[in-house]
Amino acid sequence: MSDESVIAEARTTGAEPWLGLPPALATPPGAGAVCDDAGARKIGRGAAEGFFSGGAVLVAHASLTARRLGLTPPPRSPDLMDVLELYAFVRPARFCAPSPTGLALSLGLAEPKSPEEQAASLRDSAGLLLRELASPAYPEREAAYVLALTMQRAGWAWGARVVQALEAGGVRARQHRGSGLDVWSRLTEWEDEAPRGEAGSAPVDSESARIRLEKLLQASGLDETRPTQSDYAAEAAFAFSPRNEEGRPRVLLAEAGTGTGKTLGYLAPASLWAERNQGAAWISTYTRALQRQIDRESHSLWPDPAERRKKAVIRKGRENYLCVLNLQDMVQAAQLGNGDLIGLALAGRWALHTRDGDMTGGDFPGWLPGLFAMPAAHAAGAGNLVDRRGECVHAACPHYRACFVEKTIRASRRADIVVANHALVLTQAAFDGARSARGQQQDGETAALKRIVFDEGHHLFDAADSAFSACLSGQEAAELRRWIRGPEGKGRRGRGLEQRLGDLVGDNEAALKALQDAIRASAALPGEGVSGRVAPASGEINPIGPIEAFLAAALEQLRARTAEAPYGGAEFGMECALKPVTDPVAESARAAAQALAAIEAPLLALARHLEDILDDEAAELDGSQRSRIEGALRGLDRRARMTLPGWRSMLAALEDGGDQPDPDFVDWLSAETAFGRIHDVALRRHWIDPTVPLEAAVIVPAHGVLVTSATLSDPLQQDPFDLARLRTGSARLIEPPRTLKVESPFDYAANSRVIVVNDLVKDDPRQTAAAMRELFLAAGGGGLGLFTAIRRLKAVYERLGPDLAKSGIPLYAQHVDPLEVGALVDMFRVEENACLLGTDAVRDGVDVPGRSLRVLAFDRVPWPRPDLLHKARRERLGGKGYDDALARARIAQAFGRLIRRGDDKGVFLMLDAATPTRLFASLPPGTEVQRMGLADAVELVRDFLG
């Protein structure tokens, strides 16, 4: 019997009272429908508001539903039954796009397209999930039942039905049951293993790489190897051959057009090298989407899931993983009435089923904390449940042996393939490099960085820019204060240095004094609410302490040196060159530097005392104590030996008396704005060429490096790879990198069209909205609109959404819908006719093969923003040609999102008549740029896409 017939039978027989569901409400943009026992029907906005707020109702994403109805996000209530919450309970750690369509497809139902079908599918989805709970075969029924009882007592809208469904499948009769909230007591623990040792130097030859690739393709169900993919794998083997001299790594810059199959192409030699040398090959990406894709591709290497979990490990910074101690703290507070117990119960249920505890891009449903309105401090999401402030107590934590971060670190030391991201690799390399320079042992997390593949290599320059920069801002300084002193506001959670280290240094008088001196000195740092004192709406500044006084003086210099409406308006805030500085900035900088030095000195002393303890008491320390001290030293190193000296160095540059900038750095002042108000002020320092530290910290120490992307070369350069060498840190290597370019196998001449619409005024959002409306309608949906400014995106969205809704085409938008980018892309992917508006993050994170993406339109040329930093780099790295090269690369990257498979068809449009033809030179061979008016473009889109 089909799922649909089971639901229908239950409704008619009344055999299962917990399947008696209230009406379901669906509100795709501009439309509404309800489904109850009488069937599904369209309703107006007023009626939809009545159903939403007037009684029990089923919805998918309550906050998004409210926004579409023009209402404020609702709190959780017994009548508002979000089917996504039910899904998170029934199928923890399993993917679902947060919409009625996403629910239906996750449950194996047909895609509901009309509003009426979506409303009906919501009821069907809820019924299927409840029947799944009622099945005697439902796993871990007793644990689910205990937790459901607790959630029912807490007022969960689904509580009674979930309890009844679980009872229908049979539960044990027990007089006493716990709350089910103590998931930390049921997590599996890690076990230490002997060190793996240094990786070997056995080479990987080209022919072996080809043979391994052929086996991987067969394991994936593909019969024949594409010649270009085989050539790519053979050439990639160079990066896995042994180097002959220290400081002369094997570096390959490889451009592989979309569809080449570069992931399996480099996994073939990487996996061979790992097997032959008992080491880990690191694959580093820029986006979470590609991390997940690589993990999926590794299935062909290790089909058995248990083996794959050991052989392939996704690795991120610790700020991405659930902190079990934070979960316990929040659960205990919620049991006393201070928190969202239901949301935390669902997060805890996920923790028992997650693969690796990754809350940002892993299997945690990122939409879960945003379903209902609640205080930010109570949300059961990554913002509160990960360790973003470096407050980990390491082995002092009662959950240390169940810690997801520690499990992942240990797994990566035994893995063959570690799938990391640029941010982790570069920041950890910078940290390890600083420790090595002082003669200290490298951190174990990335000490094995000998063979690295940088996929999405076109982002390596930007990742290095972020990793090797410094920023002294109100928010950053307040974070340092919190790290040292712990939370100071009422009801705040967290752990300061004294709580983390007090018992370790209690018997060491000198170490205890250093700890107390650091805590006292840190009172000079900004506390909570710094922006309200430095840049209050009233204009009456009231800075407290020398750092806030410096920031207030910096803001005055910013206001004096910037125009009323800086480039891009308030959206980009304000910025000005640091020099020449005003007298108040110079004077306040001295006091700020002295205050920072007073914090740095005791922190350094504390670090030295902890190092002495490790040395002097080596025989007495147990493994737990040693681990805690080593963890504390990592945190102290980052702040006392990297962050604070960096801040002092920037401030010291203001006292040298000269007005000439440092030739290697750009120093400037900036103010960030939000909702028309300044919320942070900063002194910033960036390398003009961040590949200098990138080369020193990452490239040169490695044995082999493969930098790969679909857009590395620039055909208008004398040597197409010149800019890639400059932007990857390989231009200065003793042994020049090899280069490789493999064309895409796709027939772009037949499957794509490139159009410049030449009769629009690009600064008029009404014309942009009208153009996107007609183009998206001509394609029947499946449109992606890319913007270079959030302000224009929002203006177009307001006009475009209602027009598309009249034709039944849903429109989603970054910076508008209350969902993270990943969830928006997920909905865009599963709803074949939906449209999406976004900025750079959407362009880089979209992987949507098939018909869901068939029209891509840029609102204007994606020139780099001419801020102070970019202008300095343009002067150093190539003048106007540098601007052109960056714009060409962005256009090529966006075009690469459009055609993901051999049978994809798509139209790429630029709604900027002034777009120079030279900017399309990086598009694949076979693409022809056509210039025409909007009416002709609409007709072409309609005819081409059918």
Short mmCIF file of C-alpha atoms in Angstrom, two decimals, residues 118-412:
data_model
loop_
_atom_site.label_atom_id
_atom_site.label_comp_id
_atom_site.label_asym_id
_atom_site.label_seq_id
_atom_site.Cartn_x
_atom_site.Cartn_y
_atom_site.Cartn_z
CA GLN A 118 1.66 22.29 -0.92
CA ALA A 119 -1.00 22.62 1.76
CA ALA A 120 -2.18 19.06 1.14
CA SER A 121 1.39 17.75 1.18
CA LEU A 122 1.97 19.35 4.60
CA ARG A 123 -0.82 17.25 6.08
CA ASP A 124 0.43 14.17 4.28
CA SER A 125 4.00 14.77 5.48
CA ALA A 126 2.85 15.15 9.08
CA GLY A 127 0.79 11.95 8.80
CA LEU A 128 3.69 9.99 7.35
CA LEU A 129 6.04 11.14 10.10
CA LEU A 130 3.57 10.20 12.85
CA ARG A 131 2.97 6.79 11.28
CA GLU A 132 6.74 6.32 11.10
CA LEU A 133 6.86 6.83 14.88
CA ALA A 134 4.01 4.37 15.33
CA SER A 135 5.79 1.61 13.43
CA PRO A 136 7.09 -1.12 15.77
CA ALA A 137 10.33 -1.00 13.76
CA TYR A 138 11.05 2.63 14.67
CA PRO A 139 14.58 2.63 16.17
CA GLU A 140 15.39 3.61 19.76
CA ARG A 141 11.70 3.98 20.56
CA GLU A 142 12.16 4.09 24.33
CA ALA A 143 14.62 7.02 24.22
CA ALA A 144 12.34 8.90 21.83
CA TYR A 145 9.35 8.25 24.10
CA VAL A 146 11.09 9.53 27.23
CA LEU A 147 12.13 12.73 25.48
CA ALA A 148 8.68 13.20 23.92
CA LEU A 149 7.07 13.02 27.38
CA THR A 150 9.41 15.76 28.59
CA MET A 151 8.69 17.92 25.54
CA GLN A 152 4.94 17.37 26.00
CA ARG A 153 5.18 18.61 29.59
CA ALA A 154 7.10 21.64 28.31
CA GLY A 155 4.16 22.53 26.03
CA TRP A 156 5.38 21.19 22.69
CA ALA A 157 2.60 21.50 20.12
CA TRP A 158 3.36 18.03 18.77
CA GLY A 159 3.83 16.45 22.21
CA ALA A 160 0.53 14.62 22.64
CA ARG A 161 0.44 13.25 19.09
CA VAL A 162 4.07 12.11 19.18
CA VAL A 163 3.57 10.38 22.54
CA GLN A 164 0.41 8.64 21.29
CA ALA A 165 2.10 7.52 18.06
CA LEU A 166 5.05 6.07 19.97
CA GLU A 167 2.69 4.30 22.39
CA ALA A 168 0.82 2.83 19.44
CA GLY A 169 4.02 1.07 18.40
CA GLY A 170 4.54 -0.29 21.89
CA VAL A 171 6.58 1.04 24.82
CA ARG A 172 7.66 -0.58 28.06
CA ALA A 173 5.61 -0.01 31.19
CA ARG A 174 7.84 1.81 33.67
CA GLN A 175 7.03 3.55 36.90
CA HIS A 176 9.87 6.07 36.66
CA ARG A 177 11.50 7.57 33.63
CA GLY A 178 14.12 10.27 33.33
CA SER A 179 13.79 13.41 31.28
CA GLY A 180 15.71 12.12 28.27
CA LEU A 181 17.55 15.45 28.14
CA ASP A 182 20.88 14.12 29.42
CA VAL A 183 22.13 13.15 25.97
CA TRP A 184 25.72 13.85 27.06
CA SER A 185 25.65 10.67 29.13
CA ARG A 186 24.85 8.57 26.05
CA LEU A 187 27.37 9.91 23.53
CA THR A 188 30.10 7.56 22.37
CA GLU A 189 33.59 8.38 23.62
CA TRP A 190 36.84 8.56 21.70
CA GLU A 191 39.79 6.33 22.49
CA ASP A 192 43.41 7.32 22.01
CA GLU A 193 45.64 5.38 19.65
CA ALA A 194 49.37 5.17 19.14
CA PRO A 195 50.82 7.94 16.93
CA ARG A 196 50.78 7.15 13.25
CA GLY A 197 54.24 8.55 12.62
CA GLU A 198 55.69 10.56 9.77
CA ALA A 199 54.22 9.87 6.32
CA GLY A 200 56.45 8.09 3.84
CA SER A 201 57.83 9.32 0.51
CA ALA A 202 56.61 6.68 -1.92
CA PRO A 203 55.68 8.39 -5.21
CA VAL A 204 52.43 8.24 -7.13
CA ASP A 205 53.06 7.87 -10.86
CA SER A 206 50.70 9.07 -13.58
CA GLU A 207 49.70 5.62 -14.76
CA SER A 208 48.76 4.50 -11.24
CA ALA A 209 46.60 7.61 -10.88
CA ARG A 210 44.81 6.78 -14.14
CA ILE A 211 44.16 3.20 -13.01
CA ARG A 212 42.85 4.33 -9.61
CA LEU A 213 40.55 6.86 -11.31
CA GLU A 214 39.13 4.15 -13.56
CA LYS A 215 38.33 2.01 -10.50
CA LEU A 216 36.66 4.97 -8.77
CA LEU A 217 34.49 5.65 -11.79
CA GLN A 218 33.45 2.01 -11.96
CA ALA A 219 32.57 2.10 -8.26
CA SER A 220 30.41 5.13 -9.03
CA GLY A 221 28.56 3.25 -11.76
CA LEU A 222 30.31 5.00 -14.66
CA ASP A 223 31.64 2.72 -17.40
CA GLU A 224 34.14 4.88 -19.22
CA THR A 225 36.82 7.36 -18.27
CA ARG A 226 36.70 10.78 -19.90
CA PRO A 227 40.09 11.47 -21.50
CA THR A 228 40.30 14.96 -19.99
CA GLN A 229 39.57 13.61 -16.51
CA SER A 230 42.18 10.89 -16.91
CA ASP A 231 44.75 13.44 -18.07
CA TYR A 232 43.91 15.64 -15.11
CA ALA A 233 44.40 12.78 -12.62
CA ALA A 234 47.72 11.85 -14.27
CA GLU A 235 49.04 15.40 -14.04
CA ALA A 236 47.73 15.86 -10.49
CA ALA A 237 50.00 12.99 -9.43
CA PHE A 238 52.91 15.46 -9.67
CA ALA A 239 51.77 17.11 -6.43
CA PHE A 240 52.07 13.70 -4.72
CA SER A 241 55.62 12.95 -5.85
CA PRO A 242 58.45 13.34 -3.30
CA ARG A 243 60.28 16.65 -3.20
CA ASN A 244 64.06 16.59 -3.59
CA GLU A 245 65.01 19.57 -1.43
CA GLU A 246 63.58 21.27 1.62
CA GLY A 247 61.72 24.42 0.69
CA ARG A 248 61.09 23.27 -2.89
CA PRO A 249 57.58 21.78 -2.89
CA ARG A 250 55.94 20.16 -5.91
CA VAL A 251 53.31 22.74 -6.88
CA LEU A 252 50.75 22.37 -9.65
CA LEU A 253 48.25 25.04 -10.71
CA ALA A 254 45.48 23.18 -12.52
CA GLU A 255 42.44 24.72 -14.17
CA ALA A 256 39.75 22.16 -14.91
CA GLY A 257 36.62 23.33 -16.68
CA THR A 258 33.21 22.52 -15.22
CA GLY A 259 32.32 18.90 -15.90
CA THR A 260 35.89 17.65 -16.01
CA GLY A 261 35.34 15.68 -12.82
CA LYS A 262 38.25 17.22 -10.98
CA THR A 263 37.13 15.97 -7.54
CA LEU A 264 37.61 12.30 -8.45
CA GLY A 265 40.54 13.42 -10.59
CA TYR A 266 42.56 14.52 -7.55
CA LEU A 267 41.05 12.00 -5.11
CA ALA A 268 42.61 9.25 -7.25
CA PRO A 269 46.28 10.23 -6.67
CA ALA A 270 45.54 11.60 -3.17
CA SER A 271 44.07 8.31 -1.96
CA LEU A 272 46.90 6.34 -3.55
CA TRP A 273 49.48 8.53 -1.82
CA ALA A 274 47.72 8.12 1.53
CA GLU A 275 47.62 4.33 1.19
CA ARG A 276 51.25 4.01 0.15
CA ASN A 277 52.64 6.42 2.73
CA GLN A 278 50.37 5.99 5.75
CA GLY A 279 49.64 9.69 5.86
CA ALA A 280 46.73 12.07 5.41
CA ALA A 281 46.20 14.06 2.22
CA TRP A 282 44.38 17.31 3.03
CA ILE A 283 41.71 18.65 0.68
CA SER A 284 40.90 22.29 1.43
CA THR A 285 37.81 24.08 0.06
CA TYR A 286 36.37 27.55 0.39
CA THR A 287 32.68 26.67 0.72
CA ARG A 288 30.78 24.22 2.90
CA ALA A 289 28.87 23.00 -0.16
CA LEU A 290 32.06 21.66 -1.75
CA GLN A 291 33.14 20.02 1.52
CA ARG A 292 29.90 18.04 1.47
CA GLN A 293 30.31 17.23 -2.23
CA ILE A 294 33.84 15.87 -1.74
CA ASP A 295 32.61 13.78 1.16
CA ARG A 296 29.90 12.32 -1.10
CA GLU A 297 32.44 11.60 -3.85
CA SER A 298 34.58 9.66 -1.36
CA HIS A 299 31.81 7.03 -1.35
CA SER A 300 33.37 5.56 -4.49
CA LEU A 301 36.63 5.09 -2.58
CA TRP A 302 35.05 3.49 0.47
CA PRO A 303 31.47 2.28 -0.20
CA ASP A 304 31.12 0.90 3.34
CA PRO A 305 29.89 3.81 5.54
CA ALA A 306 31.78 2.60 8.61
CA GLU A 307 35.06 2.41 6.69
CA ARG A 308 34.44 5.76 5.05
CA ARG A 309 33.94 7.44 8.44
CA LYS A 310 37.46 6.30 9.35
CA LYS A 311 39.11 7.02 6.02
CA ALA A 312 37.52 10.38 5.12
CA VAL A 313 37.08 13.06 7.80
CA ILE A 314 35.54 16.51 7.40
CA ARG A 315 37.58 18.95 9.45
CA LYS A 316 36.57 22.46 10.48
CA GLY A 317 37.52 24.91 13.19
CA ARG A 318 36.22 24.11 16.68
CA GLU A 319 33.75 27.00 16.42
CA ASN A 320 31.67 24.82 14.06
CA TYR A 321 31.05 21.89 16.41
CA LEU A 322 28.53 21.35 19.17
CA CYS A 323 30.05 22.00 22.59
CA VAL A 324 28.45 19.38 24.82
CA LEU A 325 29.17 21.42 27.96
CA ASN A 326 27.36 24.40 26.45
CA LEU A 327 24.41 22.13 25.66
CA GLN A 328 24.33 20.85 29.23
CA ASP A 329 24.53 24.39 30.66
CA MET A 330 21.66 25.59 28.45
CA VAL A 331 19.50 22.54 29.17
CA GLN A 332 19.92 22.97 32.92
CA ALA A 333 19.06 26.67 32.65
CA ALA A 334 15.99 25.87 30.53
CA GLN A 335 14.78 23.34 33.09
CA LEU A 336 14.71 26.24 35.55
CA GLY A 337 12.63 28.30 33.14
CA ASN A 338 15.43 30.28 31.49
CA GLY A 339 15.59 28.98 27.93
CA ASP A 340 13.92 27.10 25.10
CA LEU A 341 13.64 23.57 26.45
CA ILE A 342 11.88 22.22 23.35
CA GLY A 343 14.49 23.55 20.95
CA LEU A 344 17.29 22.25 23.16
CA ALA A 345 15.62 18.83 23.36
CA LEU A 346 15.58 18.68 19.55
CA ALA A 347 19.23 19.79 19.40
CA GLY A 348 20.10 17.09 21.93
CA ARG A 349 18.24 14.47 19.92
CA TRP A 350 20.27 15.53 16.88
CA ALA A 351 23.48 15.20 18.93
CA LEU A 352 22.78 11.50 19.48
CA HIS A 353 22.45 10.85 15.74
CA THR A 354 24.87 13.27 14.11
CA ARG A 355 27.83 11.99 12.16
CA ASP A 356 30.35 14.43 13.64
CA GLY A 357 28.60 17.19 15.61
CA ASP A 358 29.05 19.80 12.85
CA MET A 359 26.42 22.53 13.35
CA THR A 360 27.41 24.77 10.43
CA GLY A 361 27.05 22.97 7.13
CA GLY A 362 26.98 19.46 8.53
CA ASP A 363 23.85 17.45 9.27
CA PHE A 364 22.40 19.92 11.82
CA PRO A 365 19.21 21.52 10.44
CA GLY A 366 20.35 25.14 10.41
CA TRP A 367 16.75 26.29 10.02
CA LEU A 368 15.70 24.74 13.35
CA PRO A 369 16.59 27.63 15.73
CA GLY A 370 14.82 30.19 13.50
CA LEU A 371 11.40 28.55 13.27
CA PHE A 372 9.99 30.63 16.14
CA ALA A 373 10.81 33.98 17.69
CA MET A 374 12.78 33.83 20.91
CA PRO A 375 15.56 35.77 22.67
CA ALA A 376 18.86 35.31 20.88
CA ALA A 377 20.49 33.97 24.05
CA HIS A 378 17.93 31.13 24.19
CA ALA A 379 18.16 29.92 20.57
CA ALA A 380 19.21 26.27 20.37
CA GLY A 381 21.55 26.80 17.45
CA ALA A 382 25.18 27.23 16.56
CA GLY A 383 25.31 30.77 17.96
CA ASN A 384 24.96 29.45 21.51
CA LEU A 385 25.98 25.81 21.33
CA VAL A 386 29.45 26.02 19.75
CA ASP A 387 32.62 27.39 21.33
CA ARG A 388 33.18 30.60 19.36
CA ARG A 389 35.11 32.40 22.08
CA GLY A 390 37.87 29.95 22.86
CA GLU A 391 36.40 29.15 26.29
CA CYS A 392 37.03 25.39 26.09
CA VAL A 393 38.31 23.91 29.34
CA HIS A 394 39.67 20.88 27.48
CA ALA A 395 40.34 17.92 29.77
CA ALA A 396 38.65 19.70 32.71
CA CYS A 397 35.36 19.32 30.87
CA PRO A 398 33.28 16.40 32.15
CA HIS A 399 32.44 15.60 28.51
CA TYR A 400 36.01 15.76 27.21
CA ARG A 401 36.02 12.13 26.09
CA ALA A 402 32.73 12.60 24.24
CA CYS A 403 33.77 15.94 22.70
CA PHE A 404 32.99 16.18 18.99
CA VAL A 405 35.99 18.43 18.34
CA GLU A 406 38.38 16.02 20.02
CA LYS A 407 36.84 13.09 18.14
CA THR A 408 37.32 14.86 14.82
CA ILE A 409 40.89 15.93 15.57
CA ARG A 410 41.84 12.37 16.48
CA ALA A 411 40.01 10.94 13.49
CA SER A 412 41.87 13.32 11.16
#
